[in-house]
């Protein structure tokens, strides 16, 4: 059973629902986003009964959390979702595993008067409930702190009303120690026995150490082989501690220079946001929605056989924050697509509403970073034509 909402329902998700005759909760939002699924919609009351009978639930967007809180309040699900969505609660749950990890929750109204020296530099500040790297800043000194507060005020004004409070709530923030090492994103589900099943691992790369944007990711045999067991060990702890079952999740991690995997944040009941999870399909041939709802497990050794020497990339084409969306005339998609060597698939998005104009998936040789570097260091204004 699926619960759909804004901002995006991918073509792969729609075709998967049709192919497998999966049921979709017939909310007004789902009908607006995917009216072509009319034959798959079920009444909301029926959906609640299905969940009570152990139906598996996948959501494409955290906008659905409001529906879950309202309609499934008599179940454990809202509490489980809150544990993973609220970064403060998530850190508290993980504290037995990382007893020395330093973090502090602080209200937006107290940020201006807060003395960052009390916590100690360097650190990261982020919304306790957030999405899409919005409101996240790396702070190394007092100058960075003052700049972060100025930028945060502007950014919060820009995203006001774009996402509901259950997805992006700017009233509470988390300050936590800055971790070194490479960053990764993991799409995983916990099966009916609470065991983690990893569907994809992709490395998140940045143009410089203080950047936090969700611009460029890639996956390859090497990425999965060197990290899978490290993540599985920590995921086992999460599963046992929370008791979650039949539960999909997207978790972002850092693997430190000492080889310790530390979660940065988690996103419950879904895999990667918007259509990023579709990288599973375009890289390994794994349909993530089918794998979760049908409890399939990847045979990685077999999947790797035809992927030797190949790397699969994802570019999120975000619009610079200083460009008002209403001033965009059009996007030069032809030029954008032409700058990929082997473009597998592109999802164009509603850039008039959300500050992103595309998600693009491509294939290159393992270790070939030229294409990624181009998009990573571009401000993408070369593809944006203003009025």
Coordinates of N, CA and C in Angstrom, one line a residue, residues 150-322:
X150 N 22.5 35.1 9.4 CA 22.0 35.9 8.4 C 21.4 35.1 7.2
X151 N 22.2 34.1 6.8 CA 21.7 33.3 5.6 C 20.5 32.5 6.0
X152 N 20.4 32.1 7.3 CA 19.3 31.3 7.7 C 18.0 32.1 7.7
X153 N 18.1 33.3 8.1 CA 16.9 34.2 8.1 C 16.4 34.3 6.6
X154 N 17.3 34.5 5.7 CA 16.9 34.7 4.3 C 16.3 33.4 3.8
X155 N 17.0 32.2 4.0 CA 16.5 31.0 3.5 C 15.2 30.5 4.1
X156 N 15.0 30.8 5.4 CA 13.7 30.4 6.0 C 12.5 31.2 5.4
X157 N 12.8 32.4 5.0 CA 11.8 33.2 4.3 C 11.5 32.7 2.9
X158 N 12.5 32.2 2.2 CA 12.3 31.7 0.9 C 11.5 30.4 0.9
X159 N 11.7 29.6 1.9 CA 11.0 28.3 1.8 C 9.7 28.3 2.7
X160 N 9.3 29.4 3.2 CA 8.1 29.5 4.0 C 6.9 29.1 3.2
X161 N 6.2 28.1 3.7 CA 5.0 27.6 3.1 C 5.2 26.6 2.0
X162 N 6.4 26.3 1.6 CA 6.7 25.3 0.6 C 6.5 23.9 1.1
X163 N 6.9 23.6 2.3 CA 6.7 22.3 2.9 C 6.0 22.5 4.3
X164 N 5.1 21.5 4.6 CA 4.4 21.5 5.9 C 5.4 21.4 7.1
X165 N 4.9 21.8 8.3 CA 5.7 21.8 9.5 C 6.3 20.4 9.8
X166 N 5.5 19.3 9.5 CA 6.0 18.0 9.8 C 7.2 17.6 8.9
X167 N 7.4 18.3 7.9 CA 8.6 18.1 7.0 C 9.7 19.1 7.2
X168 N 9.4 20.3 7.4 CA 10.4 21.4 7.5 C 9.9 22.3 8.6
X169 N 10.4 22.1 9.9 CA 9.9 23.0 11.0 C 11.1 23.8 11.5
X170 N 11.1 25.1 11.3 CA 12.2 25.9 11.6 C 12.2 26.5 13.0
X171 N 11.3 26.0 13.9 CA 11.3 26.5 15.3 C 12.3 25.9 16.2
X172 N 12.8 24.7 15.9 CA 13.8 24.1 16.7 C 15.0 23.7 15.8
X173 N 16.2 23.9 16.4 CA 17.4 23.5 15.6 C 18.3 22.6 16.5
X174 N 19.2 21.9 15.7 CA 20.1 21.0 16.4 C 21.5 21.5 16.1
X175 N 22.4 21.7 17.1 CA 23.8 21.9 16.9 C 24.5 20.7 17.3
X176 N 25.3 20.2 16.4 CA 26.1 18.9 16.6 C 27.5 19.0 16.1
X177 N 28.3 18.2 16.7 CA 29.7 18.2 16.3 C 29.9 17.8 14.8
X178 N 30.9 18.5 14.2 CA 31.2 18.2 12.8 C 32.0 17.0 12.7
X179 N 31.5 16.1 11.8 CA 32.2 14.8 11.5 C 33.1 14.9 10.3
X180 N 34.2 14.3 10.3 CA 35.1 14.2 9.1 C 34.7 13.0 8.3
X181 N 35.4 12.8 7.2 CA 35.1 11.6 6.4 C 34.2 11.8 5.3
X182 N 34.0 10.7 4.5 CA 33.1 10.7 3.4 C 31.6 10.5 3.8
X183 N 30.7 11.1 3.0 CA 29.3 11.0 3.3 C 28.6 10.1 2.3
X184 N 27.7 9.3 2.9 CA 27.0 8.3 2.1 C 25.5 8.4 2.3
X185 N 24.7 7.9 1.4 CA 23.2 7.8 1.6 C 22.9 6.3 1.4
X186 N 22.0 5.8 2.2 CA 21.6 4.4 2.2 C 20.1 4.3 2.1
X187 N 19.6 3.5 1.1 CA 18.2 3.2 1.0 C 18.1 1.8 1.6
X188 N 17.3 1.6 2.6 CA 17.2 0.3 3.3 C 15.8 0.1 3.8
X189 N 15.3 -1.1 3.9 CA 14.1 -1.4 4.6 C 14.4 -2.5 5.6
X190 N 13.6 -2.4 6.7 CA 13.6 -3.4 7.8 C 12.5 -4.4 7.5
X191 N 12.8 -5.7 7.3 CA 11.8 -6.7 6.9 C 10.9 -7.1 8.0
X192 N 10.1 -8.1 7.8 CA 9.1 -8.5 8.8 C 9.7 -9.0 10.1
X193 N 11.0 -9.3 10.0 CA 11.7 -9.8 11.2 C 12.5 -8.7 11.8
X194 N 12.4 -7.5 11.2 CA 13.2 -6.3 11.7 C 14.7 -6.3 11.3
X195 N 15.0 -7.2 10.3 CA 16.4 -7.2 9.8 C 16.5 -6.2 8.6
X196 N 17.7 -5.5 8.6 CA 17.9 -4.5 7.5 C 18.2 -5.1 6.2
X197 N 17.6 -4.6 5.2 CA 17.9 -5.0 3.8 C 18.3 -3.8 3.0
X198 N 19.6 -3.7 2.6 CA 20.1 -2.5 1.9 C 19.8 -2.7 0.4
X199 N 19.2 -1.6 -0.2 CA 18.9 -1.7 -1.6 C 19.8 -0.8 -2.4
X200 N 20.5 0.2 -1.8 CA 21.5 1.0 -2.6 C 22.3 1.8 -1.6
X201 N 23.5 2.0 -2.0 CA 24.4 2.9 -1.2 C 25.1 3.9 -2.2
X202 N 25.0 5.1 -2.0 CA 25.6 6.1 -2.9 C 26.4 7.1 -2.2
X203 N 27.5 7.4 -2.7 CA 28.4 8.4 -2.1 C 28.0 9.8 -2.5
X204 N 27.9 10.7 -1.5 CA 27.5 12.1 -1.6 C 28.8 12.9 -1.7
X205 N 29.0 13.6 -2.8 CA 30.3 14.4 -2.9 C 29.9 15.9 -2.9
X206 N 31.0 16.7 -2.5 CA 30.8 18.1 -2.4 C 32.0 18.9 -3.1
X207 N 31.8 20.1 -3.5 CA 32.9 20.9 -4.1 C 33.9 21.3 -3.1
X208 N 33.5 21.5 -1.8 CA 34.4 21.8 -0.7 C 33.9 21.4 0.6
X209 N 34.7 21.5 1.7 CA 34.3 20.9 3.0 C 33.1 21.6 3.6
X210 N 32.9 22.9 3.3 CA 31.8 23.6 4.0 C 30.5 23.5 3.2
X211 N 30.5 22.9 2.1 CA 29.3 22.7 1.3 C 28.4 21.6 1.8
X212 N 27.1 21.8 1.8 CA 26.1 20.8 2.3 C 25.0 20.5 1.3
X213 N 25.2 21.0 0.1 CA 24.1 20.9 -0.9 C 23.9 19.4 -1.4
X214 N 22.7 19.1 -1.7 CA 22.4 17.8 -2.3 C 22.5 17.9 -3.8
X215 N 23.7 18.0 -4.4 CA 23.9 18.2 -5.8 C 24.3 16.9 -6.5
X216 N 25.3 16.2 -6.0 CA 25.9 15.1 -6.8 C 26.1 13.8 -5.9
X217 N 25.8 12.7 -6.5 CA 25.9 11.4 -5.8 C 26.4 10.4 -6.9
X218 N 27.0 9.3 -6.4 CA 27.3 8.2 -7.4 C 27.4 6.9 -6.6
X219 N 27.1 5.8 -7.3 CA 27.3 4.5 -6.8 C 28.0 3.6 -7.7
X220 N 28.7 2.6 -7.2 CA 29.5 1.6 -7.9 C 29.7 0.4 -7.1
X221 N 30.3 -0.6 -7.7 CA 30.6 -1.9 -7.0 C 31.5 -1.5 -5.8
X222 N 32.5 -0.7 -6.0 CA 33.4 -0.4 -5.0 C 32.7 0.3 -3.8
X223 N 31.8 1.2 -4.1 CA 31.1 2.0 -3.0 C 30.4 1.0 -2.1
X224 N 29.7 0.0 -2.7 CA 28.9 -0.9 -2.0 C 29.7 -1.9 -1.2
X225 N 30.7 -2.4 -1.9 CA 31.6 -3.5 -1.3 C 32.3 -2.9 -0.1
X226 N 32.7 -1.7 -0.1 CA 33.6 -1.2 1.0 C 32.7 -0.6 2.2
X227 N 31.4 -0.5 2.0 CA 30.6 0.1 3.1 C 29.4 -0.7 3.6
X228 N 29.0 -1.7 2.8 CA 27.7 -2.4 3.1 C 27.8 -3.0 4.5
X229 N 28.8 -3.8 4.8 CA 28.9 -4.4 6.1 C 29.0 -3.4 7.3
X230 N 29.7 -2.3 7.0 CA 29.8 -1.3 8.1 C 28.4 -0.7 8.4
X231 N 27.6 -0.5 7.4 CA 26.3 0.1 7.7 C 25.4 -1.0 8.3
X232 N 25.5 -2.2 7.8 CA 24.6 -3.2 8.3 C 24.7 -3.4 9.8
X233 N 25.9 -3.3 10.3 CA 26.1 -3.5 11.7 C 25.4 -2.4 12.5
X234 N 25.4 -1.2 12.1 CA 24.7 -0.1 12.8 C 23.2 -0.2 12.6
X235 N 22.8 -0.6 11.4 CA 21.4 -0.8 11.1 C 20.7 -1.9 12.0
X236 N 21.5 -2.9 12.3 CA 21.0 -4.0 13.1 C 20.7 -3.4 14.5
X237 N 21.5 -2.5 15.0 CA 21.3 -1.9 16.3 C 20.0 -1.0 16.2
X238 N 19.9 -0.3 15.2 CA 18.7 0.6 15.0 C 17.4 -0.2 15.0
X239 N 17.4 -1.4 14.3 CA 16.3 -2.2 14.2 C 15.9 -2.8 15.5
X240 N 16.9 -3.3 16.3 CA 16.6 -3.9 17.6 C 16.2 -2.9 18.6
X241 N 16.8 -1.7 18.5 CA 16.4 -0.7 19.5 C 15.0 -0.1 19.4
X242 N 14.6 0.1 18.1 CA 13.3 0.7 17.9 C 12.2 -0.3 17.6
X243 N 12.5 -1.5 17.3 CA 11.5 -2.6 17.0 C 10.8 -2.4 15.7
X244 N 11.3 -1.6 14.8 CA 10.6 -1.4 13.6 C 10.7 -2.6 12.7
X245 N 9.5 -2.8 12.0 CA 9.4 -4.0 11.0 C 8.6 -3.5 9.8
X246 N 8.9 -4.0 8.7 CA 8.2 -3.6 7.4 C 8.3 -2.1 7.3
X247 N 9.5 -1.6 7.4 CA 9.7 -0.1 7.6 C 10.9 0.3 6.6
X248 N 10.5 1.1 5.6 CA 11.5 1.6 4.7 C 12.2 2.9 5.3
X249 N 13.4 3.1 4.8 CA 14.2 4.3 5.5 C 15.3 4.8 4.5
X250 N 15.5 6.0 4.6 CA 16.6 6.6 3.9 C 17.5 7.3 5.0
X251 N 18.8 6.8 5.1 CA 19.6 7.3 6.1 C 20.9 7.8 5.5
X252 N 21.3 9.0 6.0 CA 22.6 9.6 5.5 C 23.6 9.4 6.6
X253 N 24.9 9.1 6.2 CA 25.9 8.7 7.1 C 27.2 9.5 6.8
X254 N 28.1 9.5 7.8 CA 29.5 9.8 7.6 C 30.3 8.6 8.0
X255 N 31.3 8.2 7.3 CA 32.3 7.2 7.7 C 33.6 8.0 8.0
X256 N 33.9 8.1 9.3 CA 35.0 8.9 9.8 C 36.4 8.3 9.3
X257 N 37.4 9.1 9.5 CA 38.8 8.6 9.2 C 39.2 7.4 10.0
X258 N 38.5 7.2 11.1 CA 38.7 6.0 12.0 C 37.9 4.8 11.5
X259 N 37.1 5.0 10.5 CA 36.3 3.9 10.0 C 34.9 3.7 10.7
X260 N 34.5 4.7 11.5 CA 33.3 4.6 12.2 C 32.1 5.2 11.4
X261 N 31.1 4.4 11.2 CA 29.9 4.9 10.5 C 28.9 5.6 11.5
X262 N 28.7 6.9 11.3 CA 27.8 7.7 12.2 C 26.7 8.2 11.3
X263 N 25.4 7.9 11.7 CA 24.3 8.5 11.0 C 24.2 10.0 11.1
X264 N 23.9 10.7 10.1 CA 23.7 12.2 10.1 C 22.2 12.5 10.3
X265 N 21.4 11.8 9.5 CA 20.0 12.0 9.7 C 19.2 10.8 9.0
X266 N 18.0 10.7 9.3 CA 17.2 9.6 8.8 C 15.8 10.2 8.3
X267 N 15.3 9.5 7.3 CA 14.0 9.9 6.7 C 13.1 8.6 6.7
X268 N 12.1 8.6 7.5 CA 11.3 7.4 7.7 C 10.2 7.1 6.7
X269 N 9.9 5.8 6.5 CA 8.9 5.3 5.6 C 9.1 5.5 4.1
X270 N 10.2 6.0 3.8 CA 10.5 6.2 2.3 C 12.0 6.0 2.1
X271 N 12.4 5.9 0.8 CA 13.8 5.9 0.4 C 14.1 7.3 0.1
X272 N 15.1 7.5 -0.8 CA 15.6 8.9 -1.1 C 14.4 9.7 -1.6
X273 N 14.5 11.0 -1.3 CA 13.4 11.9 -1.6 C 13.2 12.2 -3.1
X274 N 12.0 12.8 -3.4 CA 11.6 13.1 -4.8 C 11.7 11.8 -5.6
X275 N 12.7 11.7 -6.5 CA 12.8 10.5 -7.3 C 14.3 9.9 -7.2
X276 N 15.0 10.4 -6.2 CA 16.4 9.9 -6.1 C 16.5 8.5 -5.9
X277 N 15.5 7.9 -5.2 CA 15.6 6.4 -5.0 C 15.6 5.6 -6.3
X278 N 15.1 6.2 -7.4 CA 15.1 5.5 -8.7 C 16.5 5.2 -9.2
X279 N 17.5 5.8 -8.6 CA 18.9 5.4 -8.9 C 19.1 3.9 -8.7
X280 N 18.4 3.3 -7.8 CA 18.4 1.8 -7.6 C 18.2 1.1 -8.9
X281 N 17.1 1.6 -9.6 CA 16.7 0.9 -10.9 C 17.7 1.2 -12.0
X282 N 18.2 2.5 -12.1 CA 19.0 2.8 -13.2 C 20.5 2.3 -13.0
X283 N 20.8 2.0 -11.8 CA 22.2 1.4 -11.6 C 22.2 -0.1 -11.5
X284 N 21.4 -0.7 -10.6 CA 21.5 -2.1 -10.3 C 20.3 -2.9 -10.9
X285 N 19.3 -2.2 -11.5 CA 18.2 -2.9 -12.0 C 17.2 -3.3 -10.9
X286 N 17.4 -2.7 -9.7 CA 16.5 -3.0 -8.5 C 15.4 -2.0 -8.5
X287 N 14.2 -2.5 -8.6 CA 13.0 -1.6 -8.4 C 12.7 -1.5 -6.9
X288 N 13.1 -0.4 -6.3 CA 13.0 -0.3 -4.8 C 11.6 -0.5 -4.2
X289 N 10.6 0.0 -5.0 CA 9.2 -0.1 -4.5 C 8.8 -1.6 -4.5
X290 N 9.1 -2.3 -5.5 CA 8.8 -3.8 -5.5 C 9.5 -4.5 -4.5
X291 N 10.8 -4.2 -4.3 CA 11.6 -4.9 -3.4 C 11.1 -4.8 -2.0
X292 N 10.7 -3.6 -1.6 CA 10.1 -3.4 -0.3 C 8.8 -4.1 -0.1
X293 N 7.8 -3.7 -1.0 CA 6.5 -4.2 -0.8 C 6.4 -5.7 -1.0
X294 N 7.3 -6.3 -1.8 CA 7.3 -7.8 -2.0 C 8.4 -8.5 -1.2
X295 N 9.1 -7.7 -0.3 CA 10.1 -8.3 0.6 C 11.2 -9.0 -0.2
X296 N 11.7 -8.5 -1.3 CA 12.8 -9.1 -2.1 C 14.1 -8.6 -1.5
X297 N 15.1 -9.4 -1.7 CA 16.5 -9.1 -1.2 C 17.5 -9.2 -2.4
X298 N 18.3 -8.1 -2.5 CA 19.2 -8.1 -3.6 C 20.3 -9.3 -3.5
X299 N 20.6 -9.9 -4.7 CA 21.7 -10.8 -4.8 C 22.8 -10.0 -5.4
X300 N 23.6 -9.4 -4.5 CA 24.6 -8.4 -4.9 C 25.7 -9.0 -5.8
X301 N 26.1 -10.3 -5.5 CA 27.1 -10.9 -6.3 C 26.6 -11.1 -7.8
X302 N 25.4 -11.4 -7.9 CA 24.8 -11.6 -9.3 C 24.6 -10.2 -10.0
X303 N 24.2 -9.2 -9.2 CA 23.9 -7.9 -9.7 C 25.2 -7.3 -10.2
X304 N 26.3 -7.6 -9.5 CA 27.6 -7.0 -9.9 C 28.2 -7.5 -11.2
X305 N 27.7 -8.7 -11.6 CA 28.4 -9.4 -12.7 C 28.5 -8.5 -14.0
X306 N 27.4 -7.8 -14.3 CA 27.4 -7.0 -15.5 C 27.7 -5.5 -15.3
X307 N 28.2 -5.2 -14.1 CA 28.4 -3.8 -13.8 C 29.9 -3.5 -13.5
X308 N 30.8 -4.4 -13.8 CA 32.2 -4.1 -13.6 C 32.7 -2.9 -14.4
X309 N 33.4 -2.0 -13.7 CA 33.9 -0.9 -14.3 C 32.9 0.3 -14.6
X310 N 31.7 0.1 -14.1 CA 30.7 1.1 -14.3 C 30.4 1.9 -13.1
X311 N 30.0 3.2 -13.3 CA 29.6 4.0 -12.2 C 28.3 4.7 -12.6
X312 N 27.4 4.9 -11.6 CA 26.1 5.5 -11.9 C 26.0 6.7 -11.0
X313 N 25.6 7.8 -11.7 CA 25.6 9.1 -11.1 C 24.2 9.7 -11.0
X314 N 24.0 10.6 -10.0 CA 22.8 11.3 -9.9 C 23.1 12.8 -9.7
X315 N 22.5 13.6 -10.5 CA 22.6 15.1 -10.3 C 21.3 15.7 -10.0
X316 N 21.3 16.5 -8.9 CA 20.1 17.2 -8.5 C 20.3 18.7 -9.0
X317 N 19.6 19.1 -10.0 CA 19.8 20.4 -10.5 C 19.0 21.5 -9.8
X318 N 19.6 21.9 -8.7 CA 18.9 22.9 -7.9 C 19.2 24.3 -8.4
X319 N 18.2 25.2 -8.1 CA 18.3 26.6 -8.6 C 18.9 27.4 -7.5
X320 N 19.9 28.2 -7.8 CA 20.6 29.1 -6.8 C 19.5 29.8 -6.0
X321 N 19.8 30.0 -4.7 CA 18.9 30.6 -3.7 C 18.6 32.0 -4.0
X322 N 19.6 32.7 -4.7 CA 19.4 34.1 -5.0 C 18.6 34.4 -6.2

